[in-house]
Coordinates of C-alpha atoms in Angstrom, one line a residue:
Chain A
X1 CA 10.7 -9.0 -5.8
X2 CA 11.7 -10.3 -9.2
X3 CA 11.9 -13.9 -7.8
X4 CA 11.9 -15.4 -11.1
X5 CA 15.1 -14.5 -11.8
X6 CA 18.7 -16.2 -11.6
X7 CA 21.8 -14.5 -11.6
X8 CA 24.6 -16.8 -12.3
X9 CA 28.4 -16.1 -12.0
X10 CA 30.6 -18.6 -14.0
X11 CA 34.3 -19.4 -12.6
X12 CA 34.3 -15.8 -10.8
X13 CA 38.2 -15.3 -9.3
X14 CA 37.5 -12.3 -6.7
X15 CA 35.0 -13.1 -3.7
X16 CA 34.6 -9.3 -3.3
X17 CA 33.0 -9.1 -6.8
X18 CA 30.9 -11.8 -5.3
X19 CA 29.9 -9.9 -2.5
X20 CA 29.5 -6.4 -4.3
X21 CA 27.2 -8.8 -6.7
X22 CA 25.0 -9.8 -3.7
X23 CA 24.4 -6.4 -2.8
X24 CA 23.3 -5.1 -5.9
X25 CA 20.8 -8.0 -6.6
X26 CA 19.3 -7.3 -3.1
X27 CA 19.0 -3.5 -3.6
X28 CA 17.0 -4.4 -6.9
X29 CA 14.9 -7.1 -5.2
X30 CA 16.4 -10.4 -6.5
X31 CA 17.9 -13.0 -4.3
X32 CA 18.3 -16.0 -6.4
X33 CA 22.3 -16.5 -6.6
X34 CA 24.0 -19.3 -8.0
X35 CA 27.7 -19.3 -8.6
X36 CA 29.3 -22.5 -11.0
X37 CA 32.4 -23.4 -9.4
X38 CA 34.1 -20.1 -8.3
X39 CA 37.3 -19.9 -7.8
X40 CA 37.1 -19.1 -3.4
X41 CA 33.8 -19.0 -1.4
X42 CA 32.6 -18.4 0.9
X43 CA 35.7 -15.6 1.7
X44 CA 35.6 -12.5 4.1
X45 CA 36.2 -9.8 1.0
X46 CA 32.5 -11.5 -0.6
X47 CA 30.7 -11.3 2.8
X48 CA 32.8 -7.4 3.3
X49 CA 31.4 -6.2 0.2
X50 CA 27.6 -7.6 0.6
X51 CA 27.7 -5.4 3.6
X52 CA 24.3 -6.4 4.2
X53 CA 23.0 -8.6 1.8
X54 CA 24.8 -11.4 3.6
X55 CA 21.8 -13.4 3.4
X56 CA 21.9 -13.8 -0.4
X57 CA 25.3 -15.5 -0.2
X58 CA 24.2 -17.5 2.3
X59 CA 21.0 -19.0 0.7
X60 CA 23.5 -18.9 -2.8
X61 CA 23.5 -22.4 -4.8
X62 CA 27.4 -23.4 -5.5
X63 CA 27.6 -25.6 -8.4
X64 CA 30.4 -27.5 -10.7
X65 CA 28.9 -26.8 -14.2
X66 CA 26.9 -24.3 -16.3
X67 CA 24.5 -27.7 -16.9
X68 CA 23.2 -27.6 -12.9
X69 CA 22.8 -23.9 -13.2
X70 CA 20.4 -23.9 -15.8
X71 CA 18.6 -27.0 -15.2
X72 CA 15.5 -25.3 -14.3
X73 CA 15.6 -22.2 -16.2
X74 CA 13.6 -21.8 -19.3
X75 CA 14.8 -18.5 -20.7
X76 CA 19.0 -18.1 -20.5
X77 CA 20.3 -14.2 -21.3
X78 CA 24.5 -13.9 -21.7
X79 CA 26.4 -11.1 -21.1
X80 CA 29.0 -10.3 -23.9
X81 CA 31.3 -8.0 -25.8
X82 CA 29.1 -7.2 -29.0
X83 CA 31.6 -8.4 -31.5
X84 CA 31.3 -12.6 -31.5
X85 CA 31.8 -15.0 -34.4
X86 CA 28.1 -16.3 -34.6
X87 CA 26.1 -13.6 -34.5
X88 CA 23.7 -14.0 -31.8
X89 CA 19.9 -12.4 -30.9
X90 CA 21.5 -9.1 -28.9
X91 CA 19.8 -7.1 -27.1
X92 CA 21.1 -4.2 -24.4
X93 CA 19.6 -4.5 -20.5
X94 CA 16.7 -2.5 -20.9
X95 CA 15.3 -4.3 -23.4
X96 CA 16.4 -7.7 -21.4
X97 CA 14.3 -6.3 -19.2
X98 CA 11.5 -5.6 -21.3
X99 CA 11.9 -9.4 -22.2
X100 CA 11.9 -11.0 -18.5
X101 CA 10.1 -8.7 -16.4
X102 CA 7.3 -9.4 -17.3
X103 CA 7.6 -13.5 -17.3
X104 CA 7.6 -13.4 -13.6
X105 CA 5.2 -16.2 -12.4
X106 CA 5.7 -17.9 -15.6
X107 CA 9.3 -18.7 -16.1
X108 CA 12.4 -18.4 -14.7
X109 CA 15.5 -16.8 -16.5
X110 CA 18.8 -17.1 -15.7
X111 CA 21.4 -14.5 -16.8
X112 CA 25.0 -15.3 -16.8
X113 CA 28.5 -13.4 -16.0
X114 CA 31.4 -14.5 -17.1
X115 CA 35.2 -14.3 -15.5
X116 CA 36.6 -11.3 -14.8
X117 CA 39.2 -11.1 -17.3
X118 CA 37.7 -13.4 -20.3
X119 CA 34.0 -13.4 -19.6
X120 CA 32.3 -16.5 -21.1
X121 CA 32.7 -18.4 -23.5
X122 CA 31.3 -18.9 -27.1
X123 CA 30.1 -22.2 -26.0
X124 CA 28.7 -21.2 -22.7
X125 CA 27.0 -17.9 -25.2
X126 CA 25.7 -20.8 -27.3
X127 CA 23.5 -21.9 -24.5
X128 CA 22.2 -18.4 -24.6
X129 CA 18.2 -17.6 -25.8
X130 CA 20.1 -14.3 -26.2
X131 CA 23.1 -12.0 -25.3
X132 CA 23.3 -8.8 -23.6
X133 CA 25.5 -6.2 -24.1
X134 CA 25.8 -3.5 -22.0
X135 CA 26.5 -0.5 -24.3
X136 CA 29.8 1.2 -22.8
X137 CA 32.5 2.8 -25.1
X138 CA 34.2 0.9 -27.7
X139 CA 37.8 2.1 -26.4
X140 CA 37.1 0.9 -22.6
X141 CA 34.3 -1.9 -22.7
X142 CA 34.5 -3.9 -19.6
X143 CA 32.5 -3.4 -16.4
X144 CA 33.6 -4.5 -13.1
X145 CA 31.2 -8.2 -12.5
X146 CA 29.0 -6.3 -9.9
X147 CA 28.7 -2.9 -12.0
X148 CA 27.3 -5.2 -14.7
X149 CA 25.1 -7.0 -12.6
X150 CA 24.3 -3.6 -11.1
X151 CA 23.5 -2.3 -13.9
X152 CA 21.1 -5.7 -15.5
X153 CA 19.1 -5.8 -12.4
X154 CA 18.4 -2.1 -12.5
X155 CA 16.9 -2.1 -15.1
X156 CA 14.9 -5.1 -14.0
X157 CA 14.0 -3.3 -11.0
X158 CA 12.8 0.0 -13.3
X159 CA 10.3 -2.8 -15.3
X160 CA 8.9 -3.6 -12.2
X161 CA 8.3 -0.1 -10.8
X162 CA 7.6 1.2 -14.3
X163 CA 3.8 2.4 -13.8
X164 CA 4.9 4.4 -10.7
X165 CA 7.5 5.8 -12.4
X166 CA 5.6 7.6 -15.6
X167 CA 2.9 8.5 -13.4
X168 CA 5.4 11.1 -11.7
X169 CA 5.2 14.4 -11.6
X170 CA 8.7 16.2 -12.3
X171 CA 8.5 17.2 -8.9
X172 CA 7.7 13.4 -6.9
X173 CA 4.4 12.2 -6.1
X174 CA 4.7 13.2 -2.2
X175 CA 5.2 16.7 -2.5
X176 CA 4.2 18.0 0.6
X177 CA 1.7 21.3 0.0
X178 CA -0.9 21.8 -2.3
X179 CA 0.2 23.6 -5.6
X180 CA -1.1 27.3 -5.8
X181 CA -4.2 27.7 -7.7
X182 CA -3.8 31.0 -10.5
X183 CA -5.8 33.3 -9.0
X184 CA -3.6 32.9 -5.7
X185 CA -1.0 33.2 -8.4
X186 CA -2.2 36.3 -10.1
X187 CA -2.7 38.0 -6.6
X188 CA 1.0 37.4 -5.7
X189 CA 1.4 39.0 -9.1
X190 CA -0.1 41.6 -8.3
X191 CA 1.0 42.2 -4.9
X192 CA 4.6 41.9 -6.3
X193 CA 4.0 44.7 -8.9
X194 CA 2.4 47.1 -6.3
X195 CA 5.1 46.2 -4.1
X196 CA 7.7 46.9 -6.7
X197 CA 6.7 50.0 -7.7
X198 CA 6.9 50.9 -4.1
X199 CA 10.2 50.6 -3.8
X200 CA 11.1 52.8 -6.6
X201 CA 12.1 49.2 -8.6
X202 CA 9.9 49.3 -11.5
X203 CA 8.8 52.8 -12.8
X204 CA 5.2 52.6 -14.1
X205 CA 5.8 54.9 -16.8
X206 CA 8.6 52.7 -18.0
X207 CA 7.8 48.7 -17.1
X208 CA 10.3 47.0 -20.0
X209 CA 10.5 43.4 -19.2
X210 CA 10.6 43.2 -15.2
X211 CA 6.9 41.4 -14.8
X212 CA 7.0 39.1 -17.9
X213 CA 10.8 37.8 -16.5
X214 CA 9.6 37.5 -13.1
X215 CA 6.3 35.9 -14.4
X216 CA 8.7 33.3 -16.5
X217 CA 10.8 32.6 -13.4
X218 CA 8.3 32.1 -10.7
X219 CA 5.6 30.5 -12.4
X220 CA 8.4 27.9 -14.3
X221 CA 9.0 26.6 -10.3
X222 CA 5.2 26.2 -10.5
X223 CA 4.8 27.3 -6.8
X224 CA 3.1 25.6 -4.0
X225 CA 0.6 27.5 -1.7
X226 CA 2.9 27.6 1.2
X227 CA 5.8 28.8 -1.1
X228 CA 3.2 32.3 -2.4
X229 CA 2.2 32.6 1.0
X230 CA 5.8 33.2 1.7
X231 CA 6.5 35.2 -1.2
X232 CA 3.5 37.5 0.1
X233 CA 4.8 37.7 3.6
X234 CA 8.0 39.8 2.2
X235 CA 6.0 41.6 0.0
X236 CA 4.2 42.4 2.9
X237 CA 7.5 42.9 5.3
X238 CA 9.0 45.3 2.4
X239 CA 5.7 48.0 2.1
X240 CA 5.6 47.7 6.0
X241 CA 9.6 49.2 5.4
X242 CA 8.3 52.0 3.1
X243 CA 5.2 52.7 5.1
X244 CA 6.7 52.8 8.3
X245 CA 10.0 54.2 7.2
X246 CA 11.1 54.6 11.0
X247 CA 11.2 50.7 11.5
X248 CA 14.1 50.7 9.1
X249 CA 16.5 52.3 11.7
X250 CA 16.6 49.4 14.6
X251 CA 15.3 45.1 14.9
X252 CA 14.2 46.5 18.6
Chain B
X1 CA 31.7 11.8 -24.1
X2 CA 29.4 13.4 -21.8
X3 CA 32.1 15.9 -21.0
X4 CA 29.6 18.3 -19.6
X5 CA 28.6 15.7 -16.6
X6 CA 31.0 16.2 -13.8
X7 CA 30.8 13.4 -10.4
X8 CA 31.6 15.0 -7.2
X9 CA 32.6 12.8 -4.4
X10 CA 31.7 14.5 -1.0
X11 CA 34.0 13.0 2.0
X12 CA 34.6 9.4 0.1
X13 CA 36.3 7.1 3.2
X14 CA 36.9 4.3 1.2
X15 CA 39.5 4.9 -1.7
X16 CA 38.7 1.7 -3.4
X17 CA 35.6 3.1 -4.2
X18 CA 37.0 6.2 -5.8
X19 CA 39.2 3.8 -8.4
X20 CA 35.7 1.8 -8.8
X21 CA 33.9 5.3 -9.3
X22 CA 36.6 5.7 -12.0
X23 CA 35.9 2.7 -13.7
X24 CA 32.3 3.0 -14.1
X25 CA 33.0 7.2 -15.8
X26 CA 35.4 5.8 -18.1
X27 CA 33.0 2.7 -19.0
X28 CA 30.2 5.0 -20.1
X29 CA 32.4 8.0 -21.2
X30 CA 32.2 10.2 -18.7
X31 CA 36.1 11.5 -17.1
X32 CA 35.2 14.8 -14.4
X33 CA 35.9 13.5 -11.3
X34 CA 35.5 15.9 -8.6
X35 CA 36.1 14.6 -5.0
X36 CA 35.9 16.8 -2.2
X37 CA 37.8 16.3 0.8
X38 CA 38.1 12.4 0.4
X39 CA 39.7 10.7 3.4
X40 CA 42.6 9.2 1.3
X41 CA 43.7 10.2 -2.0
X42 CA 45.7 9.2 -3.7
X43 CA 45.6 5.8 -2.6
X44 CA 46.9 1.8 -4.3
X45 CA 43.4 0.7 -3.4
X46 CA 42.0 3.1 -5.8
X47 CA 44.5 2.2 -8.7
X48 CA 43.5 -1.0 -8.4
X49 CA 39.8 -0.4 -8.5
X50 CA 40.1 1.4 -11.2
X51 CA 41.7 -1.3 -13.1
X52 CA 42.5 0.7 -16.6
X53 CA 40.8 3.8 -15.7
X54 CA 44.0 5.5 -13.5
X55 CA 43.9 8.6 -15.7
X56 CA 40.3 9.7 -14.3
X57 CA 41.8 9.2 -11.1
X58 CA 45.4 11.2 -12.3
X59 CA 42.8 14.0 -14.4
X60 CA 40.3 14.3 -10.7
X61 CA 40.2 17.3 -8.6
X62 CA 40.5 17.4 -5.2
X63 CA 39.0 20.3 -3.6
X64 CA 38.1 21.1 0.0
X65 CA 34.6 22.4 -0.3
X66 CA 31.4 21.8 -2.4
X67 CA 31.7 25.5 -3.4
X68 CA 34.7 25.0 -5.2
X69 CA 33.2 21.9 -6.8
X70 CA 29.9 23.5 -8.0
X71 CA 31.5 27.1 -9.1
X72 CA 31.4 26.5 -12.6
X73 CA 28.4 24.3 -13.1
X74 CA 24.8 25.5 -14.0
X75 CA 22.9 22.7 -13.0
X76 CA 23.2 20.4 -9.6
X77 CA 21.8 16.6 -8.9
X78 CA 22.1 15.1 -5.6
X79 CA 21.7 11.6 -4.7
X80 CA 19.7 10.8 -1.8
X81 CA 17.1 8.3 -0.1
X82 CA 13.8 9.6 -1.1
X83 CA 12.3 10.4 2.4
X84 CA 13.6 14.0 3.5
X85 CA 12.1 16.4 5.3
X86 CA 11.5 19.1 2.2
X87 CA 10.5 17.0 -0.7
X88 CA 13.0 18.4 -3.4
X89 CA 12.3 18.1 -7.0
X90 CA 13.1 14.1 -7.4
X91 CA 14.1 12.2 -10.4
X92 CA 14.6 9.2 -11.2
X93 CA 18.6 8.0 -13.1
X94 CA 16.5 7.7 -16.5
X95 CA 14.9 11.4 -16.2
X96 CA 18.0 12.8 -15.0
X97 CA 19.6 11.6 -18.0
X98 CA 17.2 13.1 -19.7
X99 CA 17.3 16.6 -18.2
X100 CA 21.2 16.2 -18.6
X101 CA 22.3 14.8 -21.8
X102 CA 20.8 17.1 -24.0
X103 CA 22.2 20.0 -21.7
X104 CA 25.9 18.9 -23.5
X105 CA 27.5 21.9 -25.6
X106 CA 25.2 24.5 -23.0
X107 CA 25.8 23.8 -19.6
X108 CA 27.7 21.7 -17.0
X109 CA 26.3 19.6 -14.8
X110 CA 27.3 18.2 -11.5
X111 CA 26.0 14.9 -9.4
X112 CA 26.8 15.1 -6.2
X113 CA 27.4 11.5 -4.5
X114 CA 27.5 11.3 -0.4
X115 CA 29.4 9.6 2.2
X116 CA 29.1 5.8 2.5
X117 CA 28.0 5.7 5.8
X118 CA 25.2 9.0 5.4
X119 CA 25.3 10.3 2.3
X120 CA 24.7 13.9 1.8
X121 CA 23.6 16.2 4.6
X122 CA 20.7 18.3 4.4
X123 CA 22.3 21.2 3.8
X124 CA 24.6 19.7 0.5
X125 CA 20.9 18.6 -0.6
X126 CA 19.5 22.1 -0.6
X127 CA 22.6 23.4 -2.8
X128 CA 21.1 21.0 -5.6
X129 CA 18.5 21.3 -8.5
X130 CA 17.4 18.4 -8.6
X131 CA 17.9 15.2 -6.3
X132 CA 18.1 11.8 -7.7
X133 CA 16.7 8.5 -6.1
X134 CA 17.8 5.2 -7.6
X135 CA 14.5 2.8 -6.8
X136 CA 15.9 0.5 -4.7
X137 CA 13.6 -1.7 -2.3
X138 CA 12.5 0.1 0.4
X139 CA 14.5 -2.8 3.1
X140 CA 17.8 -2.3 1.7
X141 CA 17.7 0.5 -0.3
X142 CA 21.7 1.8 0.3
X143 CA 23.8 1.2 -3.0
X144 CA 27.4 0.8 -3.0
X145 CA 28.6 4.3 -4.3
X146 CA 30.6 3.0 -7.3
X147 CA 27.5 0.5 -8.3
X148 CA 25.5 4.1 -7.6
X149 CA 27.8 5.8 -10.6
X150 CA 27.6 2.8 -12.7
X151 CA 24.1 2.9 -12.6
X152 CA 23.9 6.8 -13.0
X153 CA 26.4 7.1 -15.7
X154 CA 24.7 4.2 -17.6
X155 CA 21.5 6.2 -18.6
X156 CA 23.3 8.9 -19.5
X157 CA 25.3 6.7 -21.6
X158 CA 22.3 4.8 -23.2
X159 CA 20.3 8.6 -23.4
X160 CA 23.7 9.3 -25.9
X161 CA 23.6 6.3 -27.3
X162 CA 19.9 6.7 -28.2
X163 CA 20.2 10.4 -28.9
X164 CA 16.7 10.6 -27.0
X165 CA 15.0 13.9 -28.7
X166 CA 12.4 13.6 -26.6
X167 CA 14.4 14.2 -24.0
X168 CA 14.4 17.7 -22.8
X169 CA 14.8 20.2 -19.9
X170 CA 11.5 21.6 -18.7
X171 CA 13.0 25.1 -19.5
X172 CA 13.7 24.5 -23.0
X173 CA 16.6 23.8 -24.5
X174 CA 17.2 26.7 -26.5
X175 CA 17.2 29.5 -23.4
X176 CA 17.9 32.8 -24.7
X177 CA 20.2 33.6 -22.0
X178 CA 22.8 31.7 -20.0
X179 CA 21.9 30.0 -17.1
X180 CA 23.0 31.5 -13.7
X181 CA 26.6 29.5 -12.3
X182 CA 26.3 28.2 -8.7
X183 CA 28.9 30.8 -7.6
X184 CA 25.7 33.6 -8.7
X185 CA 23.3 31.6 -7.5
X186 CA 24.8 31.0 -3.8
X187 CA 25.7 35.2 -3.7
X188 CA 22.0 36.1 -4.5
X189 CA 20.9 33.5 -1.7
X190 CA 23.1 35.2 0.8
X191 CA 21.6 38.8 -0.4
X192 CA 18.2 37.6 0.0
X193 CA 18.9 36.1 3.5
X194 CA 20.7 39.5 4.9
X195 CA 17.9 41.2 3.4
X196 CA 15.2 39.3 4.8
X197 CA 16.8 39.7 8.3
X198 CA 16.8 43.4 7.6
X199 CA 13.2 43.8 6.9
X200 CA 12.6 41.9 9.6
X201 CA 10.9 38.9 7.8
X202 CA 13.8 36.1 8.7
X203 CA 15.2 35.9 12.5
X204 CA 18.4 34.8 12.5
X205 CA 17.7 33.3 16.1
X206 CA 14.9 31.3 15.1
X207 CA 14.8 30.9 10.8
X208 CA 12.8 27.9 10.8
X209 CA 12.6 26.7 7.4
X210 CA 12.5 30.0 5.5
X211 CA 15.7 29.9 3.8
X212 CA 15.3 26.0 2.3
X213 CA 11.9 26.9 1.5
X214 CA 13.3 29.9 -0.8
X215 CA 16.0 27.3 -2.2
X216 CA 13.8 24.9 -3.3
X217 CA 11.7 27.5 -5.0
X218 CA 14.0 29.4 -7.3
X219 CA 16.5 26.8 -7.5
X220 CA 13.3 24.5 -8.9
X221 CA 13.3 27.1 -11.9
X222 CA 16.9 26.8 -12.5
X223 CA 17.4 30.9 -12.9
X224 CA 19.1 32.6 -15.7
X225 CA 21.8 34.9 -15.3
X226 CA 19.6 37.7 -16.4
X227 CA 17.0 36.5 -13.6
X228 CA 19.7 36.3 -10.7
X229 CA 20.4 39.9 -11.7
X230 CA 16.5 40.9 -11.6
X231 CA 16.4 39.0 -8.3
X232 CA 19.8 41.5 -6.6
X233 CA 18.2 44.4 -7.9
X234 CA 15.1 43.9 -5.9
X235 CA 16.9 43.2 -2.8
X236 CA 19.0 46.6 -3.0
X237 CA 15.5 48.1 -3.9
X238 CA 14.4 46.8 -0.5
X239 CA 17.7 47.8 1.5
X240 CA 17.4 51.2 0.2
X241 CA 14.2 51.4 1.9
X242 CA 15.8 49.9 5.3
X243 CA 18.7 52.5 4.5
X244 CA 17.5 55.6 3.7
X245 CA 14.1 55.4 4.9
X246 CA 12.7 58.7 4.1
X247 CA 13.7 57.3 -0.1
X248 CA 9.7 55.5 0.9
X249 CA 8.0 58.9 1.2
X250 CA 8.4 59.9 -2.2
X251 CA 10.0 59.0 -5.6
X252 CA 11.9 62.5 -5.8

């Protein structure tokens, strides 16, 4: 739970955005809400699209000016379009995140979002410690409120589970079997190449590449035991076809 | 542009979501839209989500099947919640985006997004490479599925932006052959599968997990075209032997 943060909407018009804001925070684990004097709420379409997280706009602090909203925040980040007249400390959410995650327990930090169609403004950014700018293409810049917001507290939420994260294997930490140790490996291998031959597939006299590409392929899906036991059981079930020829003819 | 990503909508219900789906691709560059079968489309509510971003939604296809939506594409995400029964190869938005991004200019690459209500089914999650797990809290852990895109197409937008080198497929980036499309891929799973009844390894009245086992496997290795051909040749080795059974008693 990244308790320590405050998201704060400023003059929002649509109470679905509000709604679709709620949700977001609570699947990233905030629930500190406040909204400065928006324009209809509470309202059915915020409550429809929390779908859920109906709690956060219930426990959500409604307040007249930015002033109230900030009172006890020490560190203030403000979305905004990169180009601005003062230039301004910017940095992009990840690095917001980099920033606040780890002041949780020591300070709280509010993060603002502006109005839907003029998002805040330069005197509202000029009670910013520092912008935020999501980077999205030059040519079609704005987010929907709760995609930004989305997107902020995602990458707060990353921060927090970072550790986990990096110490993942490609494959997820809960993979169910054991992976197969090489000689199992090598036996398959083996087993393959015998079976192979078998079946008139690869001509001993004349190999090419078939066991180096099939070495590449298999061993790049670094199989689990349960996955070469498998692999050995139809290597087994095809010789059983040449030896037995007569087993071919009927499932009986 | 990440004109090589494509975002496939399986069975959408709400259209609103499709126009806010829109909004997010065309915020971080992104404009194949795929949906497949979506309860209402075309639809105003969508327009209006989209706000600015109606010619993703006039550019989508709509298709009736996932196999139309995947023909073309070499490598397939799929969002889900991260407890399944088969643990799939699971990443994380961040290492998708870097598996993906780099992949522009060499192959195209689908992300499969599921129904609001249940997502993907099983079987949809076993047509994919990869899946994808956003790290929500564990309590409320289902994103809205336009916030979902947002958050998706934001680290591929920010892997672009930052041109992450270190980014880079775990089969190399410079292949020497083309990887195998789905369309390949899904006929050499149905080879394997009639041949594996034939030999009498896989009973069609009771398969168990044999055949997602087999997915997960080679689809973990993301094959080659040459490799997919390897792989047929093998199994018309092995129904040779089923066929012509006396072909096992000698190599004349």
């Amino acid at each position: 739970m990244s308790d320590h943060i405050r998201i704060v909407l400023v003059n929002t018009t649509h109470p679905g955005n509000i709604g679709g804001v709620a949700r977001a925070m609570k699947n990233m684990g905030l629930n500190d809400l406040c909204l400065v004097s928006p324009k209809c709420f509470p309202h059915p379409d915020a409550d429809a699209r929390a779908s859920g997280a109906t709690d956060v706009l219930e426990q959500a602090q409604v307040v007249d000016n930015l002033d109230e909203a900030l009172a006890d925040c020490e560190l203030v980040f403000g979305t905004s379009a990169r180009e601005r007249h003062i230039p301004w400390p910017l940095v992009n959410p990840r690095e917001l995140a980099a920033i606040a995650a780890p002041l949780k327990g020591k300070a709280r930090v509010a993060i603002l979002f502006g109005r839907e169609d003029r998002g805040l403004t330069n005197e509202e950014l000029q009670r910013c410690h520092h912008h935020v700018h999501i980077p999205a293409v030059e040519t079609f810049s704005s987010l929907n409120i709760a995609a930004a917001v989305q997107v902020i507290t995602y990458e707060l939420r990353m921060a927090e589970v970072a550790e986990e994260q990096a110490a993942r294997p490609q494959w997820g930490t809960d993979w169910d079997i054991e992976l197969a140790p090489q000689r199992e490996l090598e036996l398959m291998f083996e087993h393959l190449e015998r079976t192979l031959v078998k079946i008139d597939f690869l001509d001993p006299d004349n190999p090419r590449q078939l066991m180096p590409r099939l070495r590449r392929l298999l061993q790049r899906a670094v199989p689990d035991k349960v996955e070469v036991n498998v692999l050995r059981g139809i290597l087994t079930a095809m010789e059983k076809q040449v030896a037995q020829p007569q087993r071919g003819e009927g499932d009986d």
